[in-house]
mmCIF file of C-alpha atoms in Angstrom:
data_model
loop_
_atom_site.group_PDB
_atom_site.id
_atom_site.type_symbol
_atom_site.label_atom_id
_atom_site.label_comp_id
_atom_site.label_asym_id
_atom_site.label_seq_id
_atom_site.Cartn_x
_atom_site.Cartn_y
_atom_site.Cartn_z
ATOM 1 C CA UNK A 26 -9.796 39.263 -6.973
ATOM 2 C CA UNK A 27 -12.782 39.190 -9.508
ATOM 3 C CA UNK A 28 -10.336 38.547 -12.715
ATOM 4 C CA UNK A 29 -9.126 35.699 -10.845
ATOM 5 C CA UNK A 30 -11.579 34.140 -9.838
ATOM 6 C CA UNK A 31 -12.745 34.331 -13.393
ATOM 7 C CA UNK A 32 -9.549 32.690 -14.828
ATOM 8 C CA UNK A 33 -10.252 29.527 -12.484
ATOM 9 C CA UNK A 34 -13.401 29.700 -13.406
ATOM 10 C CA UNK A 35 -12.319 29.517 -17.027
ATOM 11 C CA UNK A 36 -9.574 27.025 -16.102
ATOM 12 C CA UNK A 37 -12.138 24.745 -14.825
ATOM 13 C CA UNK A 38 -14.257 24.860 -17.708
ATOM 14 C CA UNK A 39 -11.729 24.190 -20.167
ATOM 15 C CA UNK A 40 -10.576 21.368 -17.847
ATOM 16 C CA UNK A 41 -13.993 19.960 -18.410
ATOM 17 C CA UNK A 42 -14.100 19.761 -21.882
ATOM 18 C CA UNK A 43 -9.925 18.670 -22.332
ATOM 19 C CA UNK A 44 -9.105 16.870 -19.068
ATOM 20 C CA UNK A 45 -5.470 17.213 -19.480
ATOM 21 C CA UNK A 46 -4.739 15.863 -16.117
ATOM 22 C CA UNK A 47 -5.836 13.166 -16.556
ATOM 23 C CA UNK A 48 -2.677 12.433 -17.328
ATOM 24 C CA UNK A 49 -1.180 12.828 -14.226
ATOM 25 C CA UNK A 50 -3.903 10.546 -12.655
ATOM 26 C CA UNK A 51 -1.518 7.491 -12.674
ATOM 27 C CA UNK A 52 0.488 8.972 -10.124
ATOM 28 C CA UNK A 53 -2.345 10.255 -7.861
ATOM 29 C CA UNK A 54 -1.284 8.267 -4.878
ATOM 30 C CA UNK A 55 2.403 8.818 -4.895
ATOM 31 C CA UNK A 56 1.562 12.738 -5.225
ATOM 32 C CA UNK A 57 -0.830 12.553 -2.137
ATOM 33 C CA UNK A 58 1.609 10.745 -0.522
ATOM 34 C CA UNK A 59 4.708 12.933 -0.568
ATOM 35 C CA UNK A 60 2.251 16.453 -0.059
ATOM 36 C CA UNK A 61 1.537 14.594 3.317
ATOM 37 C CA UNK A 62 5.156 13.064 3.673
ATOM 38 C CA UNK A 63 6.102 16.946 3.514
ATOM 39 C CA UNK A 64 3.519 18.321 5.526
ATOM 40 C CA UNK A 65 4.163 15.477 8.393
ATOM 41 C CA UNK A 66 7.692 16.805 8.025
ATOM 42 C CA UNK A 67 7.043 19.871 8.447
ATOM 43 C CA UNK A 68 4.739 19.846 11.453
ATOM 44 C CA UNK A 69 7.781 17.523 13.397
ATOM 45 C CA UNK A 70 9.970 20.556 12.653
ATOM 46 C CA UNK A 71 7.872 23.126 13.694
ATOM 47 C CA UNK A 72 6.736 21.302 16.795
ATOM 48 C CA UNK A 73 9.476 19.093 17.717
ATOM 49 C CA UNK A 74 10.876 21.809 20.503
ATOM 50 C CA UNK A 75 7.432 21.909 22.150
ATOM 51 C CA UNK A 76 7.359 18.228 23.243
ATOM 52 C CA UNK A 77 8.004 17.947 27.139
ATOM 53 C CA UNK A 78 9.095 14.471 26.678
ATOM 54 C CA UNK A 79 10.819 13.541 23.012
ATOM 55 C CA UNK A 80 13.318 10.460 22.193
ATOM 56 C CA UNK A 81 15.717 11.275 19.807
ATOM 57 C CA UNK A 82 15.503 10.194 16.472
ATOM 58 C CA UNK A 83 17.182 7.076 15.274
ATOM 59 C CA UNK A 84 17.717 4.059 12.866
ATOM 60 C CA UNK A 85 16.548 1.094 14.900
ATOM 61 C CA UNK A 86 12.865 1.715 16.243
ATOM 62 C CA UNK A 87 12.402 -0.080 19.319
ATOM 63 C CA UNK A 88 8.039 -0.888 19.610
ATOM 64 C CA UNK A 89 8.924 -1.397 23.252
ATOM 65 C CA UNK A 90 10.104 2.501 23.887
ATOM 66 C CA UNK A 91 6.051 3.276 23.722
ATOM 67 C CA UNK A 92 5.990 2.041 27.422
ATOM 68 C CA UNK A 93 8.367 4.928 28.353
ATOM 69 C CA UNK A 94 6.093 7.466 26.390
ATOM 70 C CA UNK A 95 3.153 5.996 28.504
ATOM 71 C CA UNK A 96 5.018 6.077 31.948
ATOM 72 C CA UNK A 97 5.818 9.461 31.593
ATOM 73 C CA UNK A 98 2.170 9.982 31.041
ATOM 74 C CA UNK A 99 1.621 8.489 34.304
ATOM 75 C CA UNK A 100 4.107 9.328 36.518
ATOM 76 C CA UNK A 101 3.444 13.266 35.491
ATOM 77 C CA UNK A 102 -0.325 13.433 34.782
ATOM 78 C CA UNK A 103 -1.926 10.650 36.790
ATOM 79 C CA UNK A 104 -0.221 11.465 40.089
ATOM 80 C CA UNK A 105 -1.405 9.251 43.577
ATOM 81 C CA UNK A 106 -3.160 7.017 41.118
ATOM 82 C CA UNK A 107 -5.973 9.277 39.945
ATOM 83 C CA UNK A 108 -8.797 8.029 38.512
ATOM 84 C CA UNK A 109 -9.357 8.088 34.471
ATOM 85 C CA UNK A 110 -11.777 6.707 31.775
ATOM 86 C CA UNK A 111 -9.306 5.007 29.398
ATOM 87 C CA UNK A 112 -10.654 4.424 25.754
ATOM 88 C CA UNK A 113 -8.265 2.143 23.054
ATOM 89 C CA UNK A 114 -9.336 2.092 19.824
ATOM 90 C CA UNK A 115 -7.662 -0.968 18.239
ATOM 91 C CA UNK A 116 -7.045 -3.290 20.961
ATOM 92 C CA UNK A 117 -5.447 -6.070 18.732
ATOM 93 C CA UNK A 118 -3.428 -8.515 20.891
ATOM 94 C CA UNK A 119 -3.911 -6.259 24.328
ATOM 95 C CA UNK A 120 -1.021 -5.606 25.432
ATOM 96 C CA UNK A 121 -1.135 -1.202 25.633
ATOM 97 C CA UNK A 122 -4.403 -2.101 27.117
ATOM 98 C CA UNK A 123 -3.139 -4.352 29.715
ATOM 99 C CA UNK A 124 0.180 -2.270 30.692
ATOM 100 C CA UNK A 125 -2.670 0.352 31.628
ATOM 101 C CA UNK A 126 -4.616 -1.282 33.554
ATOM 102 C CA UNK A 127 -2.095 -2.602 35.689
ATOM 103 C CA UNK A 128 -0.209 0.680 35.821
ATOM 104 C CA UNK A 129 -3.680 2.589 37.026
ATOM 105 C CA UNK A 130 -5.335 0.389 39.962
ATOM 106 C CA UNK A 131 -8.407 3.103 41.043
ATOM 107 C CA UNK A 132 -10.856 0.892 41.587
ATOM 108 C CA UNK A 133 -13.192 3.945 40.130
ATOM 109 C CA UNK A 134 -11.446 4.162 36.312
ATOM 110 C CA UNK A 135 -13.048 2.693 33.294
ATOM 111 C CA UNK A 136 -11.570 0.867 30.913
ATOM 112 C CA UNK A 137 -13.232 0.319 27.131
ATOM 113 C CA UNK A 138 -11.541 -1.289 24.391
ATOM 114 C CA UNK A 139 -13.092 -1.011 20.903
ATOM 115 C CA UNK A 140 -11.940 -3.669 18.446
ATOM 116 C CA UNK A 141 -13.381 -5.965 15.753
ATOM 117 C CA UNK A 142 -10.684 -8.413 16.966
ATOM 118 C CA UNK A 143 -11.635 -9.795 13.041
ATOM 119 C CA UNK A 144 -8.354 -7.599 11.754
ATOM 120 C CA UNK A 145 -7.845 -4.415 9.550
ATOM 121 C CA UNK A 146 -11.395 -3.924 8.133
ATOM 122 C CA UNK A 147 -9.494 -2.805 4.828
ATOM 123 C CA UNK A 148 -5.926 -2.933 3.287
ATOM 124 C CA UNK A 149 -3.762 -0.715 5.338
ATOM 125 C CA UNK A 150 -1.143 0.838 2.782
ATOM 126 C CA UNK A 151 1.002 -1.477 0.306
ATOM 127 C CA UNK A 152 2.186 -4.166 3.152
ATOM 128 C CA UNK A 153 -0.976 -5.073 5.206
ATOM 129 C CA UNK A 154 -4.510 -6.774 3.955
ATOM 130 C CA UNK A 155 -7.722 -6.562 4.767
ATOM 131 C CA UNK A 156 -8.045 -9.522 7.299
ATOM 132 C CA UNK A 157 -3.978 -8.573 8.820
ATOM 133 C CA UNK A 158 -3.762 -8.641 12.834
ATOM 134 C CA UNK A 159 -6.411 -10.684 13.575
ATOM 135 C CA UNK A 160 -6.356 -11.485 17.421
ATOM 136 C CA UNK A 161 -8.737 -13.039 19.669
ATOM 137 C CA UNK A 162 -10.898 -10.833 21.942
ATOM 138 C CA UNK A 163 -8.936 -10.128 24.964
ATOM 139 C CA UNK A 164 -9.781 -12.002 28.379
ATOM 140 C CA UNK A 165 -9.204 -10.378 31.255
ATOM 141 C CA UNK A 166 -10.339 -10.444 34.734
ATOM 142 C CA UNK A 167 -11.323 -6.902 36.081
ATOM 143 C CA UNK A 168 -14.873 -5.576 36.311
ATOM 144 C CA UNK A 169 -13.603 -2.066 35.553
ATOM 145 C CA UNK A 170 -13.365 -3.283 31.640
ATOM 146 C CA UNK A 171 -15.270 -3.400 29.261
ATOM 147 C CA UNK A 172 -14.865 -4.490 25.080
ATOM 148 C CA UNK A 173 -16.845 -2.737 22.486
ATOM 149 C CA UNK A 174 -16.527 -5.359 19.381
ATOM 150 C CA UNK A 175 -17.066 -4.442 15.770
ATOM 151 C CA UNK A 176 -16.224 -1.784 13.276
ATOM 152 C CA UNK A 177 -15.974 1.440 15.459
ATOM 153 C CA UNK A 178 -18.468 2.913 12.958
ATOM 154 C CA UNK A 179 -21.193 0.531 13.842
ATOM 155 C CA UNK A 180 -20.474 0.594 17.818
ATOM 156 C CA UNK A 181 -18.786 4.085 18.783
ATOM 157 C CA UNK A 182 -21.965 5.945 18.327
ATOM 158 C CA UNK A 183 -24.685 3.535 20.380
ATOM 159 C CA UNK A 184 -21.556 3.462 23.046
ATOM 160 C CA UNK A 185 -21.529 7.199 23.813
ATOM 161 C CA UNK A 186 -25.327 7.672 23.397
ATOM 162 C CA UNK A 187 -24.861 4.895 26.854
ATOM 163 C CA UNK A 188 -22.207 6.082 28.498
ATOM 164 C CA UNK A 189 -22.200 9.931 28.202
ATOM 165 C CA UNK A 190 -21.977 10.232 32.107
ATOM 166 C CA UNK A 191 -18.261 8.328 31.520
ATOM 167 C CA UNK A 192 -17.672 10.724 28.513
ATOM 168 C CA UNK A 193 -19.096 14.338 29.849
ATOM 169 C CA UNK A 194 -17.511 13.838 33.920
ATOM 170 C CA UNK A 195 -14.585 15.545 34.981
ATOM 171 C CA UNK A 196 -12.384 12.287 35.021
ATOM 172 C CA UNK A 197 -9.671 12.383 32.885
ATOM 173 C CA UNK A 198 -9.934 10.816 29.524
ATOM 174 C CA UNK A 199 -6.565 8.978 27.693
ATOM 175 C CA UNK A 200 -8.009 8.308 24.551
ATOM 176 C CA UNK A 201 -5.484 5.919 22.605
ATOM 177 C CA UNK A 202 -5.740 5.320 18.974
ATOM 178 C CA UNK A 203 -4.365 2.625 17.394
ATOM 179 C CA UNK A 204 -6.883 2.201 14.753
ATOM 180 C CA UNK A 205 -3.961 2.486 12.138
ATOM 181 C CA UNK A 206 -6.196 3.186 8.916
ATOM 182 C CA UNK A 207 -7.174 6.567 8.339
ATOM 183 C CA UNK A 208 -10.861 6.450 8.214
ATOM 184 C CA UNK A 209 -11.021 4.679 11.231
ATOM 185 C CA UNK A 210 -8.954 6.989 12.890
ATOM 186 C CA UNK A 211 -11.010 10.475 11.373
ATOM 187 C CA UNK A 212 -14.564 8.777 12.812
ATOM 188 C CA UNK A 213 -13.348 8.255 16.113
ATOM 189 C CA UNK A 214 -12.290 11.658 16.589
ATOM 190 C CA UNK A 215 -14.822 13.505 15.340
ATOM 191 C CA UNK A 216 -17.271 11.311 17.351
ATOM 192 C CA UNK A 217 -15.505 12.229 20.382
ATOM 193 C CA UNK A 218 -14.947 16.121 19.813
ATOM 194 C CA UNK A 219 -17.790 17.064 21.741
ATOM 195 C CA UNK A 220 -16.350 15.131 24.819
ATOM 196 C CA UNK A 221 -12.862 16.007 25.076
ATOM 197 C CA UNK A 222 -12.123 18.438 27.683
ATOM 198 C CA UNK A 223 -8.838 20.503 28.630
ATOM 199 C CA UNK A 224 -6.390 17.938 30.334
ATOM 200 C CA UNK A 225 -7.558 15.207 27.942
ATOM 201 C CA UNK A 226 -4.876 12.527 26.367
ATOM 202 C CA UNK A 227 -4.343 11.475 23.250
ATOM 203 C CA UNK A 228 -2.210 9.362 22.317
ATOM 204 C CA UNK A 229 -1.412 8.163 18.096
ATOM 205 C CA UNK A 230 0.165 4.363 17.968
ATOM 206 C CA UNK A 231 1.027 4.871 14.226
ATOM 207 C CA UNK A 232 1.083 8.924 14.314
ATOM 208 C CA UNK A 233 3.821 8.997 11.664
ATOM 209 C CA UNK A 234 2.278 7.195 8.509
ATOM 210 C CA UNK A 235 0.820 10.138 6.295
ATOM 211 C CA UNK A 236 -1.917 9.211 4.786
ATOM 212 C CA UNK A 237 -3.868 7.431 7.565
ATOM 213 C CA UNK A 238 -3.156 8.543 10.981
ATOM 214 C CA UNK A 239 -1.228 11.732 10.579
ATOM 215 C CA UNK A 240 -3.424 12.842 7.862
ATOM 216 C CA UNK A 241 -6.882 12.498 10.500
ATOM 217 C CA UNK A 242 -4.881 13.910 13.237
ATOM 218 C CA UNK A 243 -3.845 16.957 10.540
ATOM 219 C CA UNK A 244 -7.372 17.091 9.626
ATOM 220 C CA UNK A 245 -9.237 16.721 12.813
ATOM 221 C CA UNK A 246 -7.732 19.775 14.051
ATOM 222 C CA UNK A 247 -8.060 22.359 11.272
ATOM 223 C CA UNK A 248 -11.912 21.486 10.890
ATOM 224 C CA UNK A 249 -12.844 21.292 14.443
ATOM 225 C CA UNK A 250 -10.637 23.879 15.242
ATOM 226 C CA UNK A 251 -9.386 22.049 19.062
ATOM 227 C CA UNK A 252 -5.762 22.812 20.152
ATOM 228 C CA UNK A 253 -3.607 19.701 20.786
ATOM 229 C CA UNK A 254 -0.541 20.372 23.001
ATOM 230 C CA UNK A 255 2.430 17.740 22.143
ATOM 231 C CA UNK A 256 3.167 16.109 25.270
ATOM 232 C CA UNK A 257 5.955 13.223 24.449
ATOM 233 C CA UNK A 258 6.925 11.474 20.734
ATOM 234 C CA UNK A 259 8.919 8.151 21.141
ATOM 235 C CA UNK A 260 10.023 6.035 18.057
ATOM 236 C CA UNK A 261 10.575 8.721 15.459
ATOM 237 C CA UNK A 262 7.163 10.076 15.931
ATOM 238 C CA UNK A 263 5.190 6.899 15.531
ATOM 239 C CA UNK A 264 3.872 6.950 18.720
ATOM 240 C CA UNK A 265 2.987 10.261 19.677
ATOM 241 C CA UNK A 266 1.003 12.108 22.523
ATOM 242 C CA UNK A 267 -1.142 15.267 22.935
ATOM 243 C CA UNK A 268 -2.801 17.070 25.814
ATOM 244 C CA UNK A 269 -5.875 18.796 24.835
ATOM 245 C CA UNK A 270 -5.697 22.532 25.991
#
């Protein structure tokens, strides 16, 4: 183990002095991308058989097919209408949001929708800009709801130091994120670790894009350690939902 750790010592050092790789720096992002191309594939192989509810794959994605992933969710986990505290992270035009609250009428469950309704704070991969889905804040008529705007790292944190009774109860929590970019994806998480509890949902709009939401959901678990069960995939894995165990 010592001589090893030697050589990459040594490797390092000459690295330093004749950066080689540099070479290879060109082609940084298409490298990144295809390690987490492979690992995404990878994880869908190992983990396909342990969905309870999983489309099968094919050539012509249908966006609406998300609503069957989400009435499975509530026909099997949010029996007799049980109450929940609902949390959407990228609220956009409304519509997930809305399909929820009208498929969950306790007059007890929360609703929050986080949003800078301003569109993608940065570029989002090699088709979408900083400034893409732009939508107007959502109005809608329920006093169970409640919309959190701005960047999720300027309003998540003031919004759980107010409403840790919401976060810490018993209720069920669906947490759905459909922040698309990576980092906006890794904050949330991590700022809600402490909070999720077994029976938790989470549910990934854009689960299958490697380097932003796959990639926080791949690293969220291996540094905080937390179990995700896979609970249905529709879409070829784009949208994609956990229980937390």
């Amino acid at each position: 183990m010592k001589p090893l750790i030697k050589l990459t010592g040594f490797v390092k050092s000459c690295l330093l002095l004749l950066p080689i790789t540099f070479l290879f720096y060109p082609f940084t992002k298409l490298m990144l991308f295809l390690s987490y191309l492979n690992k995404l594939l990878v994880w869908i192989y190992g983990n396909k058989k342990k969905f309870e509810y999983r489309e099968p794959v094919a050539f012509n994605r249908n966006y609406n097919n998300r609503y069957n992933l989400y009435k499975y969710i509530s026909d099997n986990y949010l029996k007799d209408n049980s109450e929940i505290v609902y949390l959407e992270f990228g609220v956009a035009g409304g519509t997930s949001f809305k399909w929820w609250l009208n498929e969950n009428k306790n007059d007890s469950s929360r609703f929050y929708g986080f949003d800078t309704f301003e569109g993608l704070p940065e570029n989002w991969g090699m088709f979408f800009r900083k400034g893409d889905m732009q939508h107007q804040e959502s109005q809608v008529q329920d006093n169970r709801v409640k919309f959190v705007k701005g960047l999720f790292q300027d309003t998540l944190v003031p919004f759980i130091q107010e409403n840790r009774g919401d976060l810490k109860s018993a209720v069920r929590k669906i947490v759905h994120m459909d922040a698309d970019l990576y980092s906006s994806t890794i904050f949330v998480l991590t700022q809600l670790y402490p909070y999720l509890q077994p029976g938790d949902i989470i549910l990934f709009d854009e689960f299958n894009v490697p380097l932003h939401e796959f990639k926080a959901f791949n690293e969220f678990t291996k540094a905080f350690y937390i179990e995700l069960k896979p609970l249905g995939a529709v879409n070829n894995y784009l949208q994609v939902a956990f229980v937390v165990k």
